[in-house]
């Protein structure tokens, strides 16, 4: 399947940051990507980034959505709103939201269902903490997160999984290729049991956590790794382009 390089800008970016999109477009023109490319900016920039990316291969995603389509939820953004602004995907259940906002697997599943209902691809994030890895609980933890965060109607067209070890996010630390491969293989098997082998093979499983230009090649070469969710290194187009070129 075609891999995906998705950039997660987190709470970074103002209008001036759209110049990075222009630079990325030039990079992609000079050297067309061998993978799908997406940027997930803050909600305030979704529409402007979608306009800036028009006519290029760059897709746009949100970073979070509410589980409801509309209503009295001050400060929240619905999946429909993101779709209306030009997004085709939305990240749900990022570990920073699970930690900062106490999001549970069940809430993440409801958000993914809302994304599906709005025609968006849900990028469902999961991953273990360092404590859980050291306790040998990694596979059990990610299996539990997958089982309870994944909508039953998930297919390759509407769902992407992102395995992001919490201890690797923003730290410069990464699991070894063998550790990444072990988790991705286990997730593929778990997907097969949950939504059937056909959907399991079509659902992309991204790796995320300190993906950089100098480790992208190794990480993206691991079996069952279908792309990357990139935080810090997606903010500068020159770095993100180097990661994309490693695919
Ligand atoms: P990082 O973030 O690449 O800065 O580690 C990844 C993520 O949280 O999606």
Short mmCIF file of C-alpha atoms and ligand atoms in Angstrom, two decimals:
data_model
loop_
_atom_site.label_atom_id
_atom_site.label_comp_id
_atom_site.label_asym_id
_atom_site.label_seq_id
_atom_site.Cartn_x
_atom_site.Cartn_y
_atom_site.Cartn_z
CA UNK A 1 0.00 0.00 0.00
CA UNK A 2 1.09 3.60 -0.44
CA UNK A 3 2.81 4.96 2.63
CA UNK A 4 1.86 8.26 4.25
CA UNK A 5 4.06 11.01 5.66
CA UNK A 6 1.82 13.08 7.94
CA UNK A 7 3.04 16.19 9.73
CA UNK A 8 1.50 17.09 13.08
CA UNK A 9 2.15 20.75 13.77
CA UNK A 10 0.56 20.50 17.25
CA UNK A 11 0.01 23.96 18.80
CA UNK A 12 2.46 25.62 16.43
CA UNK A 13 1.83 27.82 13.45
CA UNK A 14 0.35 31.16 12.52
CA UNK A 15 -0.49 32.58 9.12
CA UNK A 16 3.17 33.31 8.42
CA UNK A 17 3.92 29.58 8.79
CA UNK A 18 2.06 28.96 5.53
CA UNK A 19 5.31 29.95 3.80
CA UNK A 20 6.55 26.48 4.82
CA UNK A 21 3.77 25.00 2.71
CA UNK A 22 5.02 26.98 -0.28
CA UNK A 23 8.54 25.68 0.31
CA UNK A 24 7.27 22.10 0.66
CA UNK A 25 5.34 22.44 -2.59
CA UNK A 26 8.54 23.47 -4.37
CA UNK A 27 10.37 20.47 -2.89
CA UNK A 28 7.61 18.13 -4.03
CA UNK A 29 7.63 19.64 -7.51
CA UNK A 30 11.38 19.14 -7.81
CA UNK A 31 11.17 15.63 -6.38
CA UNK A 32 7.69 14.07 -6.41
CA UNK A 33 6.93 12.07 -3.28
CA UNK A 34 6.79 8.28 -3.30
CA UNK A 35 4.17 8.51 -0.58
CA UNK A 36 1.05 10.44 0.34
CA UNK A 37 1.78 13.70 2.14
CA UNK A 38 -0.36 15.39 4.77
CA UNK A 39 -0.06 18.32 7.16
CA UNK A 40 -2.23 18.60 10.28
CA UNK A 41 -2.06 22.26 11.35
CA UNK A 42 -3.90 23.84 14.27
CA UNK A 43 -7.63 24.28 13.59
CA UNK A 44 -7.18 28.00 12.92
CA UNK A 45 -5.03 27.21 9.88
CA UNK A 46 -6.92 24.29 8.33
CA UNK A 47 -8.79 26.39 5.79
CA UNK A 48 -5.85 28.60 4.83
CA UNK A 49 -3.53 25.62 4.57
CA UNK A 50 -6.02 23.76 2.39
CA UNK A 51 -6.10 26.79 0.11
CA UNK A 52 -2.31 27.08 0.10
CA UNK A 53 -1.98 23.37 -0.69
CA UNK A 54 -4.58 23.38 -3.49
CA UNK A 55 -3.21 21.89 -6.69
CA UNK A 56 -0.42 20.11 -4.82
CA UNK A 57 -0.32 16.57 -3.42
CA UNK A 58 -0.42 17.92 0.15
CA UNK A 59 -3.51 16.76 2.05
CA UNK A 60 -4.79 18.52 5.15
CA UNK A 61 -5.90 17.05 8.46
CA UNK A 62 -7.16 18.33 11.79
CA UNK A 63 -5.61 17.41 15.15
CA UNK A 64 -8.76 16.69 17.12
CA UNK A 65 -12.54 16.86 16.81
CA UNK A 66 -15.55 16.65 19.08
CA UNK A 67 -17.60 13.46 19.05
CA UNK A 68 -20.80 15.38 18.31
CA UNK A 69 -21.61 17.00 14.95
CA UNK A 70 -22.74 20.30 16.48
CA UNK A 71 -24.19 21.80 19.63
CA UNK A 72 -23.44 23.61 22.87
CA UNK A 73 -19.74 22.76 23.22
CA UNK A 74 -17.93 26.09 23.49
CA UNK A 75 -14.43 26.00 22.10
CA UNK A 76 -14.74 22.67 20.32
CA UNK A 77 -14.57 21.89 16.62
CA UNK A 78 -16.58 19.15 14.93
CA UNK A 79 -15.39 16.74 12.27
CA UNK A 80 -17.90 18.28 9.86
CA UNK A 81 -16.36 21.70 10.43
CA UNK A 82 -12.90 20.36 9.65
CA UNK A 83 -14.21 18.70 6.49
CA UNK A 84 -15.94 21.93 5.51
CA UNK A 85 -12.65 23.80 5.99
CA UNK A 86 -10.85 21.44 3.60
CA UNK A 87 -9.53 18.64 5.82
CA UNK A 88 -9.73 15.05 4.64
CA UNK A 89 -8.51 13.51 7.89
CA UNK A 90 -8.31 14.16 11.61
CA UNK A 91 -5.96 12.89 14.31
CA UNK A 92 -7.84 11.46 17.29
CA UNK A 93 -6.54 10.19 20.61
CA UNK A 94 -3.06 11.67 20.39
CA UNK A 95 -1.24 10.89 23.65
CA UNK A 96 -1.01 14.61 24.41
CA UNK A 97 -4.81 14.81 24.32
CA UNK A 98 -5.16 11.61 26.31
CA UNK A 99 -2.80 13.16 28.90
CA UNK A 100 -3.85 16.86 28.79
CA UNK A 101 -7.59 16.25 28.47
CA UNK A 102 -8.01 12.80 29.99
CA UNK A 103 -9.41 11.35 26.78
CA UNK A 104 -10.40 7.72 27.17
CA UNK A 105 -10.38 5.00 24.54
CA UNK A 106 -14.17 5.19 24.42
CA UNK A 107 -14.08 8.94 23.76
CA UNK A 108 -11.45 8.41 21.10
CA UNK A 109 -13.66 5.82 19.43
CA UNK A 110 -16.61 8.24 19.48
CA UNK A 111 -14.42 10.90 17.85
CA UNK A 112 -13.26 8.43 15.20
CA UNK A 113 -16.90 7.56 14.52
CA UNK A 114 -17.68 11.26 14.17
CA UNK A 115 -14.80 11.58 11.72
CA UNK A 116 -16.16 8.70 9.66
CA UNK A 117 -19.64 10.20 9.68
CA UNK A 118 -18.20 13.45 8.33
CA UNK A 119 -16.29 11.63 5.59
CA UNK A 120 -12.91 12.13 7.23
CA UNK A 121 -10.18 9.55 7.71
CA UNK A 122 -9.57 9.06 11.43
CA UNK A 123 -5.89 8.82 12.40
CA UNK A 124 -6.19 6.93 15.69
CA UNK A 125 -3.14 7.27 17.93
CA UNK A 126 -1.98 4.82 20.56
CA UNK A 127 1.21 3.89 22.33
CA UNK A 128 2.71 2.85 25.63
CA UNK A 129 4.45 4.94 28.31
CA UNK A 130 8.03 4.20 29.33
CA UNK A 131 6.77 2.64 32.55
CA UNK A 132 4.51 0.30 30.60
CA UNK A 133 7.32 -0.66 28.23
CA UNK A 134 9.68 -1.34 31.11
CA UNK A 135 7.03 -3.49 32.75
CA UNK A 136 6.75 -5.57 29.57
CA UNK A 137 3.18 -4.39 28.98
CA UNK A 138 3.61 -2.74 25.56
CA UNK A 139 1.73 -5.25 23.44
CA UNK A 140 -1.09 -5.63 25.96
CA UNK A 141 -1.45 -1.83 26.26
CA UNK A 142 -1.58 -1.10 22.53
CA UNK A 143 -3.91 -4.04 21.98
CA UNK A 144 -6.29 -2.71 24.61
CA UNK A 145 -6.13 0.82 23.15
CA UNK A 146 -6.79 -0.49 19.65
CA UNK A 147 -9.66 -2.71 20.69
CA UNK A 148 -11.44 0.08 22.54
CA UNK A 149 -10.59 3.04 20.26
CA UNK A 150 -11.34 1.47 16.89
CA UNK A 151 -14.81 1.86 15.38
CA UNK A 152 -16.26 -1.39 14.06
CA UNK A 153 -16.79 0.13 10.60
CA UNK A 154 -13.06 0.87 10.15
CA UNK A 155 -11.58 0.27 6.70
CA UNK A 156 -8.44 1.24 4.86
CA UNK A 157 -10.32 4.17 3.37
CA UNK A 158 -11.52 5.75 6.60
CA UNK A 159 -8.96 4.73 9.21
CA UNK A 160 -5.23 5.01 9.87
CA UNK A 161 -3.51 3.84 13.05
CA UNK A 162 -0.52 5.73 14.46
CA UNK A 163 1.69 3.84 16.89
CA UNK A 164 3.42 6.49 18.96
CA UNK A 165 5.32 5.38 22.07
CA UNK A 166 4.73 8.20 24.56
CA UNK A 167 8.38 8.13 25.63
CA UNK A 168 9.53 8.67 22.02
CA UNK A 169 7.41 11.76 21.38
CA UNK A 170 9.48 14.94 21.32
CA UNK A 171 12.36 13.27 23.16
CA UNK A 172 14.74 12.30 20.38
CA UNK A 173 14.45 8.69 21.59
CA UNK A 174 13.12 6.00 19.28
CA UNK A 175 12.44 2.30 19.66
CA UNK A 176 14.77 -0.01 17.75
CA UNK A 177 13.54 -1.20 14.35
CA UNK A 178 12.92 -4.61 15.95
CA UNK A 179 10.76 -3.04 18.68
CA UNK A 180 8.78 -1.03 16.11
CA UNK A 181 8.34 -4.11 13.94
CA UNK A 182 7.11 -6.19 16.87
CA UNK A 183 4.39 -3.69 17.74
CA UNK A 184 3.29 -3.05 14.16
CA UNK A 185 3.05 -6.78 13.46
CA UNK A 186 1.02 -7.27 16.62
CA UNK A 187 -1.28 -4.37 15.66
CA UNK A 188 -1.80 -5.84 12.19
CA UNK A 189 -2.79 -9.14 13.75
CA UNK A 190 -5.11 -7.44 16.22
CA UNK A 191 -6.70 -5.42 13.40
CA UNK A 192 -7.35 -8.62 11.52
CA UNK A 193 -9.21 -10.08 14.47
CA UNK A 194 -11.20 -6.86 14.97
CA UNK A 195 -12.21 -5.84 11.42
CA UNK A 196 -11.19 -8.82 9.29
CA UNK A 197 -8.07 -9.58 7.27
CA UNK A 198 -9.00 -7.50 4.23
CA UNK A 199 -9.50 -4.25 6.15
CA UNK A 200 -6.51 -5.07 8.35
CA UNK A 201 -4.25 -5.19 5.31
CA UNK A 202 -5.62 -1.92 3.93
CA UNK A 203 -5.44 0.10 7.16
CA UNK A 204 -2.14 1.97 7.27
CA UNK A 205 -0.18 1.75 10.51
CA UNK A 206 2.08 4.79 10.95
CA UNK A 207 4.99 5.04 13.33
CA UNK A 208 5.37 8.32 15.25
CA UNK A 209 7.81 9.62 17.86
CA UNK A 210 11.03 11.50 17.05
CA UNK A 211 10.99 10.67 13.34
CA UNK A 212 13.78 12.80 11.85
CA UNK A 213 15.56 13.10 8.51
CA UNK A 214 18.38 10.88 9.79
CA UNK A 215 16.24 7.99 11.07
CA UNK A 216 13.29 8.05 8.65
CA UNK A 217 14.93 5.68 6.19
CA UNK A 218 15.52 3.00 8.82
CA UNK A 219 12.13 3.35 10.51
CA UNK A 220 10.15 3.42 7.27
CA UNK A 221 11.92 0.29 6.09
CA UNK A 222 10.52 -1.79 8.97
CA UNK A 223 7.91 -4.37 8.02
CA UNK A 224 4.27 -3.32 8.58
CA UNK A 225 5.28 0.36 8.91
CA UNK A 226 3.08 2.21 6.44
CA UNK A 227 4.26 5.72 7.10
CA UNK A 228 5.12 8.26 9.74
CA UNK A 229 3.38 10.78 11.95
CA UNK A 230 5.96 13.53 12.36
CA UNK A 231 5.81 16.27 14.97
CA UNK A 232 8.78 18.59 15.44
CA UNK A 233 10.51 17.68 12.18
CA UNK A 234 7.40 18.57 10.14
CA UNK A 235 7.49 22.25 11.11
CA UNK A 236 10.31 23.12 8.74
CA UNK A 237 9.58 22.18 5.14
CA UNK A 238 13.25 21.41 4.47
CA UNK A 239 13.29 18.74 7.21
CA UNK A 240 9.89 17.33 6.32
CA UNK A 241 10.94 17.12 2.66
CA UNK A 242 14.02 15.11 3.68
CA UNK A 243 11.80 12.69 5.60
CA UNK A 244 9.45 12.39 2.64
CA UNK A 245 12.41 11.72 0.37
CA UNK A 246 13.36 8.77 2.59
CA UNK A 247 10.15 6.93 1.62
P1 LIG B 1 7.64 14.22 17.44
O1 LIG B 1 6.04 14.10 17.63
O2 LIG B 1 7.94 13.82 16.01
O3 LIG B 1 7.95 15.66 17.71
O4 LIG B 1 8.26 13.29 18.41
C1 LIG B 1 5.31 13.08 17.03
C2 LIG B 1 3.85 13.19 17.40
O5 LIG B 1 3.55 13.45 18.56
O6 LIG B 1 2.97 13.02 16.54
#
